[in-house]
Short mmCIF file of C-alpha atoms in Angstrom, two decimals:
data_model
loop_
_atom_site.label_atom_id
_atom_site.label_comp_id
_atom_site.label_asym_id
_atom_site.label_seq_id
_atom_site.Cartn_x
_atom_site.Cartn_y
_atom_site.Cartn_z
CA UNK Y 1 107.65 135.98 116.95
CA UNK Y 2 107.73 139.39 115.13
CA UNK Y 3 105.20 139.36 112.07
CA UNK Y 4 106.67 140.18 108.83
CA UNK Y 5 104.58 140.99 105.82
CA UNK Y 6 105.39 138.34 104.01
CA UNK Y 7 102.57 136.25 102.74
CA UNK Y 8 102.95 132.92 100.20
CA UNK Y 9 100.79 130.03 98.71
CA UNK Y 10 102.67 126.99 97.63
CA UNK Y 11 101.76 126.36 93.74
CA UNK Y 12 102.53 123.09 91.09
CA UNK Y 13 106.59 122.97 91.96
CA UNK Y 14 106.60 126.12 93.49
CA UNK Y 15 105.70 129.21 95.73
CA UNK Y 16 103.77 132.36 95.65
CA UNK Y 17 105.41 134.82 97.96
CA UNK Y 18 103.80 138.55 98.50
CA UNK Y 19 104.81 140.91 100.73
CA UNK Y 20 103.97 144.88 99.95
CA UNK Y 21 103.01 145.91 96.39
CA UNK Y 22 104.61 142.84 94.49
CA UNK Y 23 104.54 139.10 94.29
CA UNK Y 24 106.84 136.40 93.10
CA UNK Y 25 106.24 133.42 91.75
CA UNK Y 26 109.35 130.75 91.97
CA UNK Y 27 109.01 127.21 90.22
CA UNK Y 28 111.19 124.38 89.93
CA UNK Y 29 111.51 123.52 85.98
CA UNK Y 30 111.86 120.36 84.67
CA UNK Y 31 115.66 120.20 83.89
CA UNK Y 32 116.26 121.44 87.24
CA UNK Y 33 116.47 125.28 87.77
CA UNK Y 34 114.68 127.65 89.39
CA UNK Y 35 112.33 130.48 87.62
CA UNK Y 36 110.90 133.51 89.37
CA UNK Y 37 108.73 136.24 88.00
CA UNK Y 38 108.02 138.86 89.81
CA UNK Y 39 104.46 141.03 89.25
CA UNK Y 40 103.06 143.90 90.89
CA UNK Y 41 100.11 143.29 93.25
CA UNK Y 42 97.49 145.58 92.57
CA UNK Y 43 95.06 146.10 95.48
CA UNK Y 44 90.87 146.68 95.71
CA UNK Y 45 92.35 148.82 99.27
CA UNK Y 46 94.74 150.89 97.50
CA UNK Y 47 92.74 153.88 96.80
CA UNK Y 48 89.57 152.85 97.74
CA UNK Y 49 88.51 153.74 101.71
CA UNK Y 50 85.90 151.62 101.93
CA UNK Y 51 88.24 148.10 101.03
CA UNK Y 52 90.86 149.62 103.92
CA UNK Y 53 87.44 149.22 106.67
CA UNK Y 54 87.24 145.88 109.21
CA UNK Y 55 85.41 142.70 107.29
CA UNK Y 56 85.46 145.19 104.11
CA UNK Y 57 89.31 144.71 103.60
CA UNK Y 58 88.61 140.96 104.32
CA UNK Y 59 86.19 140.06 101.66
CA UNK Y 60 89.10 142.21 99.38
CA UNK Y 61 91.89 140.32 100.02
CA UNK Y 62 89.90 137.17 99.99
CA UNK Y 63 88.90 136.97 96.33
CA UNK Y 64 92.28 139.16 95.07
CA UNK Y 65 94.23 135.90 96.98
CA UNK Y 66 91.76 133.48 95.06
CA UNK Y 67 92.42 136.03 91.61
CA UNK Y 68 96.68 135.81 92.39
CA UNK Y 69 96.66 132.38 93.48
CA UNK Y 70 94.95 130.50 90.21
CA UNK Y 71 97.32 133.14 88.00
CA UNK Y 72 100.20 131.58 89.84
CA UNK Y 73 98.92 127.98 89.61
CA UNK Y 74 98.36 128.62 85.78
CA UNK Y 75 101.69 129.96 85.80
CA UNK Y 76 103.15 126.73 87.59
CA UNK Y 77 101.22 124.76 85.23
CA UNK Y 78 102.83 126.03 81.82
CA UNK Y 79 105.95 124.47 82.41
CA UNK Y 80 104.55 120.90 83.21
CA UNK Y 81 102.35 121.97 79.85
CA UNK Y 82 106.06 122.47 77.60
CA UNK Y 83 107.61 119.21 79.41
CA UNK Y 84 104.81 116.93 78.22
CA UNK Y 85 104.67 118.38 75.21
CA UNK Y 86 108.83 117.68 73.99
CA UNK Y 87 107.70 114.50 75.83
CA UNK Y 88 105.11 113.93 73.17
CA UNK Y 89 107.11 115.25 70.57
CA UNK Y 90 104.26 116.71 69.21
CA UNK Y 91 104.49 120.30 67.83
CA UNK Y 92 104.19 123.14 70.36
CA UNK Y 93 100.93 125.21 68.51
CA UNK Y 94 101.93 129.22 68.01
CA UNK Y 95 99.47 131.39 69.77
CA UNK Y 96 99.94 135.41 69.70
CA UNK Y 97 100.21 137.12 72.98
CA UNK Y 98 96.56 138.50 72.03
CA UNK Y 99 95.59 134.79 72.01
CA UNK Y 100 97.24 133.50 75.11
CA UNK Y 101 96.24 136.50 77.80
CA UNK Y 102 92.53 135.94 76.13
CA UNK Y 103 92.33 131.99 77.00
CA UNK Y 104 94.49 132.84 80.49
CA UNK Y 105 91.52 135.20 81.45
CA UNK Y 106 89.02 133.42 80.67
CA UNK Y 107 90.62 130.41 82.15
CA UNK Y 108 91.23 132.21 85.24
CA UNK Y 109 87.18 133.20 86.27
CA UNK Y 110 86.08 130.25 84.77
CA UNK Y 111 88.59 128.49 87.59
CA UNK Y 112 88.05 131.02 90.14
CA UNK Y 113 83.99 130.89 89.61
CA UNK Y 114 83.68 126.94 89.31
CA UNK Y 115 85.74 127.41 92.99
CA UNK Y 116 83.87 129.93 94.63
CA UNK Y 117 80.44 127.87 93.27
CA UNK Y 118 81.51 124.16 94.56
CA UNK Y 119 83.22 125.44 97.64
CA UNK Y 120 79.40 126.92 98.82
CA UNK Y 121 77.59 124.16 97.38
CA UNK Y 122 79.52 121.24 99.12
CA UNK Y 123 80.22 122.84 102.61
CA UNK Y 124 77.27 125.39 103.12
CA UNK Y 125 74.11 124.19 101.06
CA UNK Y 126 75.22 120.68 101.62
CA UNK Y 127 74.70 120.77 105.23
CA UNK Y 128 71.95 122.53 104.93
CA UNK Y 129 69.92 120.09 102.91
CA UNK Y 130 70.64 117.40 104.93
CA UNK Y 131 70.34 118.42 108.53
CA UNK Y 132 66.88 120.35 106.46
CA UNK Y 133 65.97 116.25 106.29
CA UNK Y 134 65.62 116.13 110.06
CA UNK Y 135 62.60 118.33 109.68
CA UNK Y 136 60.60 115.66 108.90
CA UNK Y 137 60.80 114.39 112.42
CA UNK Y 138 61.97 117.48 114.56
CA UNK Y 139 60.26 120.76 114.93
CA UNK Y 140 63.53 122.03 117.09
CA UNK Y 141 65.98 124.22 115.01
CA UNK Y 142 67.79 124.28 117.91
CA UNK Y 143 69.04 120.81 117.33
CA UNK Y 144 68.71 120.84 112.87
CA UNK Y 145 71.02 124.03 113.93
CA UNK Y 146 73.82 121.53 115.25
CA UNK Y 147 73.45 119.35 113.24
CA UNK Y 148 74.02 121.33 110.18
CA UNK Y 149 77.03 122.65 111.97
CA UNK Y 150 77.93 118.88 112.42
CA UNK Y 151 77.89 117.92 108.81
CA UNK Y 152 79.36 120.97 107.95
CA UNK Y 153 82.42 120.15 109.97
CA UNK Y 154 82.68 116.48 108.68
CA UNK Y 155 82.69 117.75 104.84
CA UNK Y 156 85.20 120.49 105.74
CA UNK Y 157 87.36 117.76 107.48
CA UNK Y 158 86.86 114.82 104.80
CA UNK Y 159 87.26 116.64 102.00
CA UNK Y 160 90.80 117.29 103.58
CA UNK Y 161 91.63 113.76 104.48
CA UNK Y 162 90.39 112.89 101.10
CA UNK Y 163 92.83 115.32 98.85
CA UNK Y 164 95.30 115.25 100.92
CA UNK Y 165 96.05 111.30 99.84
CA UNK Y 166 96.83 112.60 96.48
CA UNK Y 167 100.03 112.16 95.30
CA UNK Y 168 100.72 115.19 93.29
CA UNK Y 169 98.79 117.33 95.84
CA UNK Y 170 101.25 115.78 98.57
CA UNK Y 171 103.84 117.90 96.99
CA UNK Y 172 102.42 120.80 96.93
CA UNK Y 173 101.91 120.24 100.76
CA UNK Y 174 104.91 119.94 100.66
CA UNK Y 175 106.23 123.22 98.94
CA UNK Y 176 102.88 124.46 101.67
CA UNK Y 177 105.41 123.12 104.35
CA UNK Y 178 108.62 125.00 102.69
CA UNK Y 179 106.73 128.59 102.18
CA UNK Y 180 105.91 128.20 106.11
CA UNK Y 181 109.55 127.52 107.12
CA UNK Y 182 110.83 129.86 105.15
CA UNK Y 183 108.56 132.80 106.88
CA UNK Y 184 109.16 131.57 110.38
CA UNK Y 185 112.74 131.15 109.32
CA UNK Y 186 112.80 135.09 108.64
CA UNK Y 187 110.42 135.83 111.63
CA UNK Y 188 112.24 134.22 114.47
CA UNK Y 189 115.03 136.20 113.89
CA UNK Y 190 117.42 133.64 111.54
CA UNK Y 191 119.16 134.01 108.30
CA UNK Y 192 117.28 133.11 104.90
CA UNK Y 193 119.52 129.48 104.11
CA UNK Y 194 118.28 126.05 103.61
CA UNK Y 195 119.43 124.47 106.82
CA UNK Y 196 117.35 127.44 108.83
CA UNK Y 197 114.26 126.71 106.97
CA UNK Y 198 114.20 123.09 107.10
CA UNK Y 199 114.72 123.56 111.16
CA UNK Y 200 112.09 125.86 110.64
CA UNK Y 201 108.38 124.82 112.34
CA UNK Y 202 105.50 124.09 109.38
CA UNK Y 203 102.65 125.56 111.41
CA UNK Y 204 101.86 129.66 111.15
CA UNK Y 205 98.97 131.50 112.25
CA UNK Y 206 98.29 133.44 109.12
CA UNK Y 207 97.86 130.64 107.27
CA UNK Y 208 95.05 129.98 105.01
CA UNK Y 209 94.14 126.43 106.21
CA UNK Y 210 93.72 128.56 109.11
CA UNK Y 211 91.27 131.11 107.25
CA UNK Y 212 89.45 128.56 106.18
CA UNK Y 213 88.65 126.96 109.12
CA UNK Y 214 87.30 130.42 110.90
CA UNK Y 215 85.05 130.70 107.91
CA UNK Y 216 83.92 127.40 109.06
CA UNK Y 217 83.29 128.25 112.58
CA UNK Y 218 82.31 131.95 112.44
CA UNK Y 219 79.90 130.26 109.24
CA UNK Y 220 78.41 127.97 111.99
CA UNK Y 221 78.19 130.74 114.56
CA UNK Y 222 76.30 133.23 112.05
CA UNK Y 223 73.90 130.51 111.30
CA UNK Y 224 72.74 129.06 114.77
CA UNK Y 225 71.45 132.64 115.62
CA UNK Y 226 70.09 133.65 112.40
CA UNK Y 227 66.91 132.16 112.02
CA UNK Y 228 64.02 132.56 109.60
CA UNK Y 229 60.75 130.69 108.74
CA UNK Y 230 61.12 130.80 105.36
CA UNK Y 231 62.87 128.27 103.18
CA UNK Y 232 63.92 130.34 100.43
CA UNK Y 233 64.78 133.26 102.54
CA UNK Y 234 67.27 130.70 104.81
CA UNK Y 235 69.09 129.40 101.63
CA UNK Y 236 69.65 133.65 99.92
CA UNK Y 237 70.41 134.45 103.76
CA UNK Y 238 73.08 132.06 103.74
CA UNK Y 239 74.31 133.39 100.44
CA UNK Y 240 74.25 136.60 101.02
CA UNK Y 241 76.50 136.34 104.22
CA UNK Y 242 79.25 134.54 102.55
CA UNK Y 243 81.47 137.65 102.25
CA UNK Y 244 80.72 139.21 105.84
CA UNK Y 245 81.77 135.90 106.87
CA UNK Y 246 84.79 135.83 105.13
CA UNK Y 247 85.22 139.51 106.15
CA UNK Y 248 85.05 138.14 110.08
CA UNK Y 249 87.40 135.48 109.73
CA UNK Y 250 90.10 137.61 107.63
CA UNK Y 251 90.06 139.79 110.99
CA UNK Y 252 90.01 136.94 113.23
CA UNK Y 253 93.32 135.31 111.12
CA UNK Y 254 94.74 139.03 111.01
CA UNK Y 255 95.02 139.58 114.69
CA UNK Y 256 96.04 135.88 115.54
CA UNK Y 257 99.30 137.06 112.92
CA UNK Y 258 99.42 139.59 115.35
CA UNK Y 259 99.33 138.79 118.62
CA UNK Y 260 100.85 136.68 121.33
CA UNK Y 261 97.81 136.89 123.37
CA UNK Y 262 97.59 133.44 125.33
CA UNK Y 263 93.68 133.80 124.08
CA UNK Y 264 94.50 134.54 120.44
CA UNK Y 265 97.11 131.93 120.57
CA UNK Y 266 94.62 129.18 122.22
CA UNK Y 267 92.01 130.07 119.45
CA UNK Y 268 94.95 129.56 116.54
CA UNK Y 269 95.43 125.92 117.95
CA UNK Y 270 92.92 123.89 116.22
CA UNK Y 271 93.47 125.72 112.42
CA UNK Y 272 97.80 125.23 113.27
CA UNK Y 273 97.01 121.73 114.00
CA UNK Y 274 95.04 121.24 110.96
CA UNK Y 275 98.03 122.50 109.38
CA UNK Y 276 99.31 118.95 109.58
CA UNK Y 277 97.38 117.37 106.97
CA UNK Y 278 98.10 120.33 105.15
CA UNK Y 279 101.43 121.14 105.05
CA UNK Y 280 104.60 117.88 104.89
CA UNK Y 281 108.04 118.48 105.53
CA UNK Y 282 109.30 119.47 102.31
CA UNK Y 283 112.91 118.76 100.65
CA UNK Y 284 115.92 120.73 100.56
CA UNK Y 285 115.73 121.42 97.37
CA UNK Y 286 112.22 122.39 97.75
CA UNK Y 287 113.59 125.46 100.54
CA UNK Y 288 115.60 126.70 97.61
CA UNK Y 289 112.28 127.10 95.52
CA UNK Y 290 110.96 129.42 98.84
CA UNK Y 291 114.09 131.28 99.65
CA UNK Y 292 114.56 132.23 96.02
CA UNK Y 293 110.78 133.35 95.66
CA UNK Y 294 110.78 135.36 99.08
CA UNK Y 295 114.09 136.81 98.29
CA UNK Y 296 112.98 138.79 94.87
CA UNK Y 297 109.91 140.82 96.98
CA UNK Y 298 111.81 141.17 100.62
CA UNK Y 299 114.48 142.43 102.10
CA UNK Y 300 115.09 140.09 104.39
CA UNK Y 301 118.49 141.40 106.12
CA UNK Y 302 116.90 144.41 106.64
CA UNK Y 303 113.58 142.83 108.42
CA UNK Y 304 116.40 141.14 110.55
CA UNK Y 305 118.57 144.38 111.60
CA UNK Y 306 115.19 146.02 112.50
CA UNK Y 307 113.42 143.81 114.48
CA UNK Y 308 116.63 141.88 116.17
CA UNK Y 309 119.47 144.94 116.51
CA UNK Y 310 120.84 142.74 119.09
CA UNK Y 311 121.96 140.06 116.39
CA UNK Y 312 122.24 141.76 113.40
CA UNK Y 313 122.10 145.54 113.44
CA UNK Y 314 126.08 145.59 114.00
CA UNK Y 315 126.25 143.83 110.34
CA UNK Y 316 127.57 145.86 107.89
#
């Protein structure tokens, strides 16, 4: 498989696709029409050498993806809000552009802060405090660290299983599947159309699900070997290490996306298997949205000609 520079994310009734310094949001509106919005992608690494360094670029990419993802979710949700207002018959309150931008800004930062705090509290701090109860019955730091690791993985997998059963999230996961299929279609040398997208795989090495799994695994490794006697210091170290863990996990997922090495492929297997929870087989209409989002920011025809010249080099 020849890696492209396309990345994506599912949103409510749509998909975000990013390529280079642009990203697009394709949304299926309530009337059935596909709305595509293209925005510039402003990366921290563009004008700063430190954010281009290994690990640092992972931290930057994590927060950039989080910010853009929330913006896209807010944009896609606005179509649903408009439909609900039309259904209720209530007059829509007109707001100035300045008021809208201010509200969106505060909502975005509030959502981002809540997401980060919630994730750290649930997947990092809660396992630590639960495992800490074992200190009343054992002094073995190794045993406590192993129990903490097990609790962390159980919580993470349980959370994914739980949200995958929610009806609205299942549709988001169907769009997630359409996003993966669309990228796989291009990267495997197929023309980008609904038929080819639908028969492509919904597993992808660069998926955010795989990234989160690596975050769990890397955090477990770090916490197994970093031991201090002070309870307060143990908590502080866990919090301070989170950017480093995210950066290391990014480097692993970046390598996995570029390499066909058998060892790398083996390391990617658990993440690919986990994607069966976070992706669903999409409907053809969802594939149409994914295609529209890709074509807005990525010239897939040129990509096929360049990377598969034996098939497409002669075409005009």
